[in-house]
Short mmCIF file of C-alpha atoms in Angstrom, two decimals:
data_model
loop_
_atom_site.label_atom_id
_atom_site.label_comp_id
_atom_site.label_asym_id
_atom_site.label_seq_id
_atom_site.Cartn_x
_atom_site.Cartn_y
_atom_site.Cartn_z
CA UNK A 1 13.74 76.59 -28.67
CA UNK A 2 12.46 73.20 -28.47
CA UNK A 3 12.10 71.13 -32.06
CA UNK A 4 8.75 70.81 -33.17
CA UNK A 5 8.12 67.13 -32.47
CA UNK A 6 9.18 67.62 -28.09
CA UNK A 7 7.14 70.75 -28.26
CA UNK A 8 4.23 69.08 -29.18
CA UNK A 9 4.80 65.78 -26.76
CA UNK A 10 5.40 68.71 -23.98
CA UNK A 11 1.92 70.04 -24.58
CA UNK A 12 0.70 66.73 -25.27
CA UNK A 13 1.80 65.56 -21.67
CA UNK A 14 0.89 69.24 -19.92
CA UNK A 15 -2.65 68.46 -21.40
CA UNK A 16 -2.88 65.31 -20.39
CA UNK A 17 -1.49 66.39 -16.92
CA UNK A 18 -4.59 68.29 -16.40
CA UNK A 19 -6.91 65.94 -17.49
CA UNK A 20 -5.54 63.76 -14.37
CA UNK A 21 -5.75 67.04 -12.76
CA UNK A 22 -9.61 67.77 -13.58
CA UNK A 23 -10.32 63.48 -12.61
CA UNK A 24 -9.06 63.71 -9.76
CA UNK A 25 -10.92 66.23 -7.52
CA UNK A 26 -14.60 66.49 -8.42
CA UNK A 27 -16.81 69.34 -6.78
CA UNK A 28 -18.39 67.79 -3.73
CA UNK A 29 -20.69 69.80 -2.25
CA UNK A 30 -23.88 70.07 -0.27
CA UNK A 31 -27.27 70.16 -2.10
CA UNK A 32 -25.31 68.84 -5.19
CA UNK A 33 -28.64 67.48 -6.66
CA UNK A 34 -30.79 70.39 -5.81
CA UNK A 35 -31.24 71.69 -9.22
CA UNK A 36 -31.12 68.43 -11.56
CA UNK A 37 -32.81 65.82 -8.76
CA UNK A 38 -34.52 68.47 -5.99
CA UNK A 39 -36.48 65.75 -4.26
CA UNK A 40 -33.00 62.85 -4.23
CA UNK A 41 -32.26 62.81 -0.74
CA UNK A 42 -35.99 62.68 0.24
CA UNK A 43 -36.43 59.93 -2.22
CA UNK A 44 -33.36 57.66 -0.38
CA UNK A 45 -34.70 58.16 2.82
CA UNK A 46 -38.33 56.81 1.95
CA UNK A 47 -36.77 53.79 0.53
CA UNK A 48 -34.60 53.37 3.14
CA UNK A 49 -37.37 54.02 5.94
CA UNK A 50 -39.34 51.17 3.89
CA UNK A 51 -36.50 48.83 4.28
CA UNK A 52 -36.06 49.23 8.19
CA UNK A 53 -39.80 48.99 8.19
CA UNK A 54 -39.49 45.01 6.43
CA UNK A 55 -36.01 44.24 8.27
CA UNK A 56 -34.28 46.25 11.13
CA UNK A 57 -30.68 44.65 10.18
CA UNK A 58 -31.20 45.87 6.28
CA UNK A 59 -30.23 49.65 7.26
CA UNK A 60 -27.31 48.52 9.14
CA UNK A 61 -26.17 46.30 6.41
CA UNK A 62 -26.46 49.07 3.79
CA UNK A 63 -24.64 51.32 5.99
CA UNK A 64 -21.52 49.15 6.08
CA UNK A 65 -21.63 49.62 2.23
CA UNK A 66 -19.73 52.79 2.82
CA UNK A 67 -16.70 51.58 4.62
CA UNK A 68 -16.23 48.83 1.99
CA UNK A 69 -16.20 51.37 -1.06
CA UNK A 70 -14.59 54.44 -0.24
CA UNK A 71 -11.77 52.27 1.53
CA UNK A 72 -11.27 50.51 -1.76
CA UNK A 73 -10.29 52.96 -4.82
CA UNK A 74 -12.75 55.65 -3.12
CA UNK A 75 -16.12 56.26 -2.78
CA UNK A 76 -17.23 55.16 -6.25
CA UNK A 77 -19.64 52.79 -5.79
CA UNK A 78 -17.61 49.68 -7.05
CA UNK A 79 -18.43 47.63 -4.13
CA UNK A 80 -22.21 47.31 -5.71
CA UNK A 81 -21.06 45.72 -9.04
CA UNK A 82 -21.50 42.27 -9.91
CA UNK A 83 -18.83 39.78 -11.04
CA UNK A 84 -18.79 39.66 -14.99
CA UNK A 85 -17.11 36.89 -17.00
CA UNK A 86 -14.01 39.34 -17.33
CA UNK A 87 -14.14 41.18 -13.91
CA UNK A 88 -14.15 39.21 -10.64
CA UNK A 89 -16.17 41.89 -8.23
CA UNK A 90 -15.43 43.19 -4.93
CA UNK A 91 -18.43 41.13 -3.45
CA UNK A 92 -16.05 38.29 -4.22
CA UNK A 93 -13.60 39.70 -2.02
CA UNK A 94 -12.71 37.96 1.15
CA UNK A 95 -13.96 40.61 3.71
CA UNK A 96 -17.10 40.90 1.70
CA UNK A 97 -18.44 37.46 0.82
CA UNK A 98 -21.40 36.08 2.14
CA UNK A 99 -21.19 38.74 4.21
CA UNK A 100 -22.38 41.81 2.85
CA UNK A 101 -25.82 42.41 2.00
CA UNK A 102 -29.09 44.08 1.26
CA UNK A 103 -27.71 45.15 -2.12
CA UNK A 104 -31.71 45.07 -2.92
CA UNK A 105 -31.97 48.00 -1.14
CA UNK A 106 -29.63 50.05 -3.23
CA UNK A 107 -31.16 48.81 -6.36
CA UNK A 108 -34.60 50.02 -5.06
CA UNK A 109 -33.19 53.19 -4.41
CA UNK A 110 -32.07 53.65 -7.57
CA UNK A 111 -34.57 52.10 -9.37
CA UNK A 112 -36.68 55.01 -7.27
CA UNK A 113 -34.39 57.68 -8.79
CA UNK A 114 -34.44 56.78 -11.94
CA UNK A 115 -37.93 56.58 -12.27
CA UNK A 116 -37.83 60.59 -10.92
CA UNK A 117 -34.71 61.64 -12.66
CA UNK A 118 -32.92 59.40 -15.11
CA UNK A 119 -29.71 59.10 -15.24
CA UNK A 120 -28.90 62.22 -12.95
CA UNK A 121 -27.98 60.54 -9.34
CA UNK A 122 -24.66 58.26 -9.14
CA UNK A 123 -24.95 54.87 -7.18
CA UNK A 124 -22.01 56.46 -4.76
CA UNK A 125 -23.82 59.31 -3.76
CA UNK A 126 -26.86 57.09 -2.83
CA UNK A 127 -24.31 54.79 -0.50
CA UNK A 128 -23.24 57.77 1.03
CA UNK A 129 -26.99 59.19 1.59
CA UNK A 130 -28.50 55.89 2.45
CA UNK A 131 -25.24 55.76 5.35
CA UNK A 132 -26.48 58.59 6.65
CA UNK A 133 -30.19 58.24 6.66
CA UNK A 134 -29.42 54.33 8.12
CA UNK A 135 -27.81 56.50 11.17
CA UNK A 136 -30.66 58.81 11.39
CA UNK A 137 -33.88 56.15 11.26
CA UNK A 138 -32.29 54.10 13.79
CA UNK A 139 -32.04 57.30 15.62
CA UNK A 140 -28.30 58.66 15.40
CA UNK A 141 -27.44 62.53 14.58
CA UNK A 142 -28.38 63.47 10.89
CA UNK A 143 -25.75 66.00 9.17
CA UNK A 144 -25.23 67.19 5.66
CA UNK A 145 -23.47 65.05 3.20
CA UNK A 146 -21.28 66.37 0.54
CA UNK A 147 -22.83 65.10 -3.11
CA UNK A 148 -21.52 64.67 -6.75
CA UNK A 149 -19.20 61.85 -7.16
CA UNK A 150 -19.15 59.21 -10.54
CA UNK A 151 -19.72 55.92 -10.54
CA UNK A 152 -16.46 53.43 -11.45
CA UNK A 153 -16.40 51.72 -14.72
CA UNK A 154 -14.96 48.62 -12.80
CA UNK A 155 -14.37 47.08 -9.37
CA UNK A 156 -11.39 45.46 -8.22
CA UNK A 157 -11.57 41.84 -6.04
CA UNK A 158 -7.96 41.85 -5.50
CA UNK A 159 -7.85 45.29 -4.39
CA UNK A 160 -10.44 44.68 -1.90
CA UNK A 161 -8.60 41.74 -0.64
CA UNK A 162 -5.83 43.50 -0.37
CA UNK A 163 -7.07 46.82 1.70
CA UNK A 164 -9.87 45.86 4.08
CA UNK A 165 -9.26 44.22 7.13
CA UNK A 166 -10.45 40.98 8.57
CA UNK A 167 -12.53 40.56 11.90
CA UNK A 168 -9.39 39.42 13.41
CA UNK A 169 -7.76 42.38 12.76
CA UNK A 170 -5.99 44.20 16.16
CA UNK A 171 -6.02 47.64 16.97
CA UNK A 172 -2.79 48.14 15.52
CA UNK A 173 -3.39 47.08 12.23
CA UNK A 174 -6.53 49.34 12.01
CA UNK A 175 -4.80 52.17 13.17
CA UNK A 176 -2.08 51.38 10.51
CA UNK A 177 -5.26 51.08 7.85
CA UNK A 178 -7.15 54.41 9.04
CA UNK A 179 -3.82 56.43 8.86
CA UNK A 180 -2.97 55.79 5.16
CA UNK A 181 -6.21 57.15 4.54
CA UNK A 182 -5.47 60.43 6.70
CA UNK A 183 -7.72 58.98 9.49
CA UNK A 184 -6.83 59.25 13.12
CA UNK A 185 -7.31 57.39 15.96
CA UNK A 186 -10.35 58.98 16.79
CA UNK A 187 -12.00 58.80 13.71
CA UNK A 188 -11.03 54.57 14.03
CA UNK A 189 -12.81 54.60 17.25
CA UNK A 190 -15.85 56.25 16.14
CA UNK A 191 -16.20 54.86 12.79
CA UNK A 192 -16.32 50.88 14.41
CA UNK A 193 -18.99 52.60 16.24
CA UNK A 194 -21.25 52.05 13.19
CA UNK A 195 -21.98 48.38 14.72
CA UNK A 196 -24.16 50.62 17.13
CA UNK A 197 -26.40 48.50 14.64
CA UNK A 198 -26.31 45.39 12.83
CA UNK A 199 -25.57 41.89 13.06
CA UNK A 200 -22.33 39.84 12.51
CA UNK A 201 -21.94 35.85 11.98
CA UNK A 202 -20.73 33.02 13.98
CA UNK A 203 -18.34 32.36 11.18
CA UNK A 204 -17.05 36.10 12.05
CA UNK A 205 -16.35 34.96 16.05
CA UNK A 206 -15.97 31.29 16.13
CA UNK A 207 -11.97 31.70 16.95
CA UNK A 208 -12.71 33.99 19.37
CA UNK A 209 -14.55 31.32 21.53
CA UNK A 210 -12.67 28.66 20.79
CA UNK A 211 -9.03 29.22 19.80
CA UNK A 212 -8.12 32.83 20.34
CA UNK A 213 -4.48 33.37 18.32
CA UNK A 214 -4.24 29.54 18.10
CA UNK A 215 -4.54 28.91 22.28
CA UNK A 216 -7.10 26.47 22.06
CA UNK A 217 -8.68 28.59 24.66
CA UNK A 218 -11.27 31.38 24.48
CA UNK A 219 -9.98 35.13 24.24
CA UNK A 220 -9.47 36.41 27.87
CA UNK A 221 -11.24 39.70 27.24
CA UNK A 222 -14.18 38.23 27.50
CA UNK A 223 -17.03 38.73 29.71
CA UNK A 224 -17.63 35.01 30.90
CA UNK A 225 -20.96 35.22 31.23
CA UNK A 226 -21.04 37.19 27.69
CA UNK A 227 -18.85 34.08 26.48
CA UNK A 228 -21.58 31.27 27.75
CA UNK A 229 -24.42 33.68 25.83
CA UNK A 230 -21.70 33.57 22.71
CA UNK A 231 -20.98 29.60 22.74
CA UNK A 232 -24.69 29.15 23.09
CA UNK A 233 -25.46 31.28 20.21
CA UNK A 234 -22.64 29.73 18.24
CA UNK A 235 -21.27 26.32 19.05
CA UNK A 236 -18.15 25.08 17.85
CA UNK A 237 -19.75 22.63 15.25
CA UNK A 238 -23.15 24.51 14.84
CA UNK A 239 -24.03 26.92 11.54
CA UNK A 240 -21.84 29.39 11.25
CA UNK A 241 -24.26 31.69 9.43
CA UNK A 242 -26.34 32.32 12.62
CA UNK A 243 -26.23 36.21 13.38
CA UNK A 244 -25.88 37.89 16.59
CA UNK A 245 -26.11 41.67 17.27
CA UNK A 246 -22.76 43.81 17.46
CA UNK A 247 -24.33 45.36 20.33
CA UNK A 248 -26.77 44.95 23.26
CA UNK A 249 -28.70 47.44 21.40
CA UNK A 250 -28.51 46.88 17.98
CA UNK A 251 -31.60 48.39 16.31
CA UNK A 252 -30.79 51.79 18.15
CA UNK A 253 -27.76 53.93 17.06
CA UNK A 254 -26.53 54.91 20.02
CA UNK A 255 -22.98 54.44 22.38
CA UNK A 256 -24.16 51.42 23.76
CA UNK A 257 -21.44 49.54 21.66
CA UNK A 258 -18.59 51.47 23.49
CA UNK A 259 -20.48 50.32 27.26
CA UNK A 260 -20.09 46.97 25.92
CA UNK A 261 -16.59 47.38 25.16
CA UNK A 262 -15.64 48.89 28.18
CA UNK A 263 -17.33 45.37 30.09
CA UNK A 264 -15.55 43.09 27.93
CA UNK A 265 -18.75 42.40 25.15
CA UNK A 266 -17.39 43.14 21.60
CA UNK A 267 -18.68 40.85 19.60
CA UNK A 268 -16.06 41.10 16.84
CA UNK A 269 -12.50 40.90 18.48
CA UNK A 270 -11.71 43.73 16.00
CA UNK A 271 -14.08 45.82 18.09
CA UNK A 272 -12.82 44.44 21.66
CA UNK A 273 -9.00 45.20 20.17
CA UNK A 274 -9.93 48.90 20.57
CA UNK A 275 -10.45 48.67 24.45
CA UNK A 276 -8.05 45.37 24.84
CA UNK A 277 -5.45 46.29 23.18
CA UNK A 278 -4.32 49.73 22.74
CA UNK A 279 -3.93 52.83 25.32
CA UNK A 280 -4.59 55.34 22.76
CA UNK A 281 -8.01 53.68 21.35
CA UNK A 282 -9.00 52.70 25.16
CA UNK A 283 -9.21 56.47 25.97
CA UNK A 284 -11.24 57.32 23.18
CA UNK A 285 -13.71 54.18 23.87
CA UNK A 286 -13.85 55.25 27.36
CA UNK A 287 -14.85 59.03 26.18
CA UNK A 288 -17.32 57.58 24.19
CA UNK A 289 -18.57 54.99 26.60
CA UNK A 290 -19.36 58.19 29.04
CA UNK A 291 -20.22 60.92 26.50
CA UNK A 292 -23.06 60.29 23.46
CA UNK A 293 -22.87 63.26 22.53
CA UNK A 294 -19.33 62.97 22.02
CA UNK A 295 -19.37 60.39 20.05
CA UNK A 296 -22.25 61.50 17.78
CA UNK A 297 -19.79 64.44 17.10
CA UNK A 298 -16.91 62.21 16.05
CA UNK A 299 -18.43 59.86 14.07
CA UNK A 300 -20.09 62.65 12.14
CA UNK A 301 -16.83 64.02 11.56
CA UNK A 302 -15.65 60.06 10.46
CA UNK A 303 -18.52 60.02 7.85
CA UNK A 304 -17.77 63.09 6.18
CA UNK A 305 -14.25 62.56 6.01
CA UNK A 306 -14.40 59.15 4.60
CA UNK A 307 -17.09 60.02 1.85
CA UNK A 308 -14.39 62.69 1.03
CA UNK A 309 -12.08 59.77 -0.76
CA UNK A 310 -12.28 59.79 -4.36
CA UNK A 311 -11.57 57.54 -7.50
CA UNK A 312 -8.90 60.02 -9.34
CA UNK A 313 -10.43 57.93 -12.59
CA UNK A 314 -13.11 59.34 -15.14
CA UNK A 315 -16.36 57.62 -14.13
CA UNK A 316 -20.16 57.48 -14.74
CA UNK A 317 -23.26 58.06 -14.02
CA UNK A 318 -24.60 54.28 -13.63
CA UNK A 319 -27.95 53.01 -14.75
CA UNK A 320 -28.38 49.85 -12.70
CA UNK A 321 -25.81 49.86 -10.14
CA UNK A 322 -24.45 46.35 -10.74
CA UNK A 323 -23.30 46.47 -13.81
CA UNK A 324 -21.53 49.57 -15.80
CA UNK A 325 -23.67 51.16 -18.97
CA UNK A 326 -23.11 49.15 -21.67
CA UNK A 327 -20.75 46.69 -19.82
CA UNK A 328 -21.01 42.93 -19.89
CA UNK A 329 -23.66 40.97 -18.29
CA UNK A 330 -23.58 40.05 -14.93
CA UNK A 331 -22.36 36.29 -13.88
CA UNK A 332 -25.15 34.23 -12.74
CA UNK A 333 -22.58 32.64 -10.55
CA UNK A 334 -19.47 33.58 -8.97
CA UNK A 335 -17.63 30.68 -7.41
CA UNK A 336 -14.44 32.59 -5.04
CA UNK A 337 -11.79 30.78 -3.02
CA UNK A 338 -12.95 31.24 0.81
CA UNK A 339 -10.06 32.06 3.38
CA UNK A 340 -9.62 34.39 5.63
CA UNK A 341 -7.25 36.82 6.51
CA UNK A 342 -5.19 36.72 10.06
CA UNK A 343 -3.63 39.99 10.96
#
């Protein structure tokens, strides 16, 4: 028989072992909020309809919010915290400054919610709804998302640096990326389809046109006429914050992005990479290229499975997304060293 004192640190560590336990896998499950917020999801999409309504490229923008949370720590809604004088933020992060946006949107959303149901709806679940009805208004597939995840108490800037990948990035790093979260080449393919819509910067593309992998020389999977349209949109010593479209297309969700891949028009090389670059990826953006439906299918599929990554940490219900309940203030000003990554 065990003495008294290791019988009770054995309990002590079996309880404690199922407190991890219980963190770790929260019930997600469709129509989540239908008993404590019945009209959520209705309320999302009205915001989010009003936001395509005042700026096309908003819906896209929130939609990328996704990719950068769940891949960081889960889906937990870090990514929409602001930097605090003891927490440098994951908008800090080198993927993710001045480049995401339309973080507005999310706090109308919630500011919406709140107003109906305080304190009820986490700011995770409304990235993941607000994904979905971004794909849906710009008139992709709708499907049924899987609700009821917590909020972080914290984000993490050097996590983020350390996980997502640059626009650089080749087809072999992404499919290096997607497989430690259980994703497969497919769902790589038909998640970068989500710049069906949006915009990107010059910044994003400038090496591209002008010194692809340190040539001095353009990258030769390139359209050239597509390459004249890019150095006029985005000459060598012109403002890098001009935006172009990811797409010939891109208001409308649809597999236009995988034609232009197939003709040498990725605007992002890490989009071109995935016909460029790789046999494996190639066949899939060929599918997709041919087949809509196909590829509606798939990235459905994605979506789900990458709003099923979870924080295994005890989290919240936020009040304001930005900032955790009864956490520090907000910096006014977040000052970040700007590199960027080169895989």
């Amino acid at each position: 028989m065990a003495p008294p004192r290791v019988g009770l640190l054995l309990a002590l560590a079996l309880c404690l072992a199922f407190a991890r336990a219980d963190a770790a896998v929260r019930e997600l499950r469709v129509g989540y909020y239908a008993q404590t917020c019945p009209r959520a999801e209705e309320i999302v999409r009205r915001v989010m309809a009003r936001a395509l309504a005042r700026e096309a490229r908003s819906v896209a923008s929130v939609m990328r919010l996704q990719f950068h949370d769940c891949f960081v720590n889960g889906c937990d809604g870090s990514v929409l915290m602001d930097a605090t004088p003891t927490m440098a933020g994951e908008k800090e992060a080198l993927s993710n400054i001045n480049s995401l946006r339309s973080f507005e949107v999310v706090d109308e959303v919630k500011s919406a919610l709140e107003e109906q149901c305080p304190g009820v709806v986490s700011c995770a679940d409304i990235i993941i709804m607000a994904a979905r009805d971004a794909v849906v208004l710009t008139g992709g597939p709708n499907w049924d998302v899987r609700l009821g995840r917590e909020d972080s108490l914290t984000a993490s800037q050097e996590d983020s640096d350390n996980i997502m990948p640059s626009p650089r990035a080749n087809a072999s790093a992404l499919i290096r990326l997607f497989a430690g979260y259980k994703l497969t080449v497919t769902d790589l393919v038909a998640l970068s389809g989500s710049h069906s819509i949006g915009e990107a910067r010059c910044f994003s593309i400038v090496f591209r046109l002008y010194n692809q992998s340190g040539s001095g020389r353009p990258d030769p999977h390139m359209d050239p006429a597509y390459g004249q349209a890019l150095d006029a949109l985005c000459p060598l010593t012109g403002d890098q914050n001009v935006t172009g479209g990811l797409d010939a297309t891109p208001v409308v969700f649809d597999n236009q992005y995988f034609k232009d891949l197939v003709h040498l028009r990725g605007f992002l090389n890490s989009d071109q990479t995935l016909f460029s670059d790789n046999e494996g990826t190639r066949r899939v953006v060929t599918q997709f290229s041919q087949n809509q439906d196909a590829f509606f299918r798939a990235f459905i599929e994605g979506m789900v499975k990458l709003g099923e990554l979870q924080n295994p940490r005890k989290g919240e219900i936020r009040r304001n997304c930005r900032v955790a309940n009864g956490g520090r203030p907000p910096l006014e000003k977040q000052v970040a060293p700007f590199r960027v990554l080169d895989f």
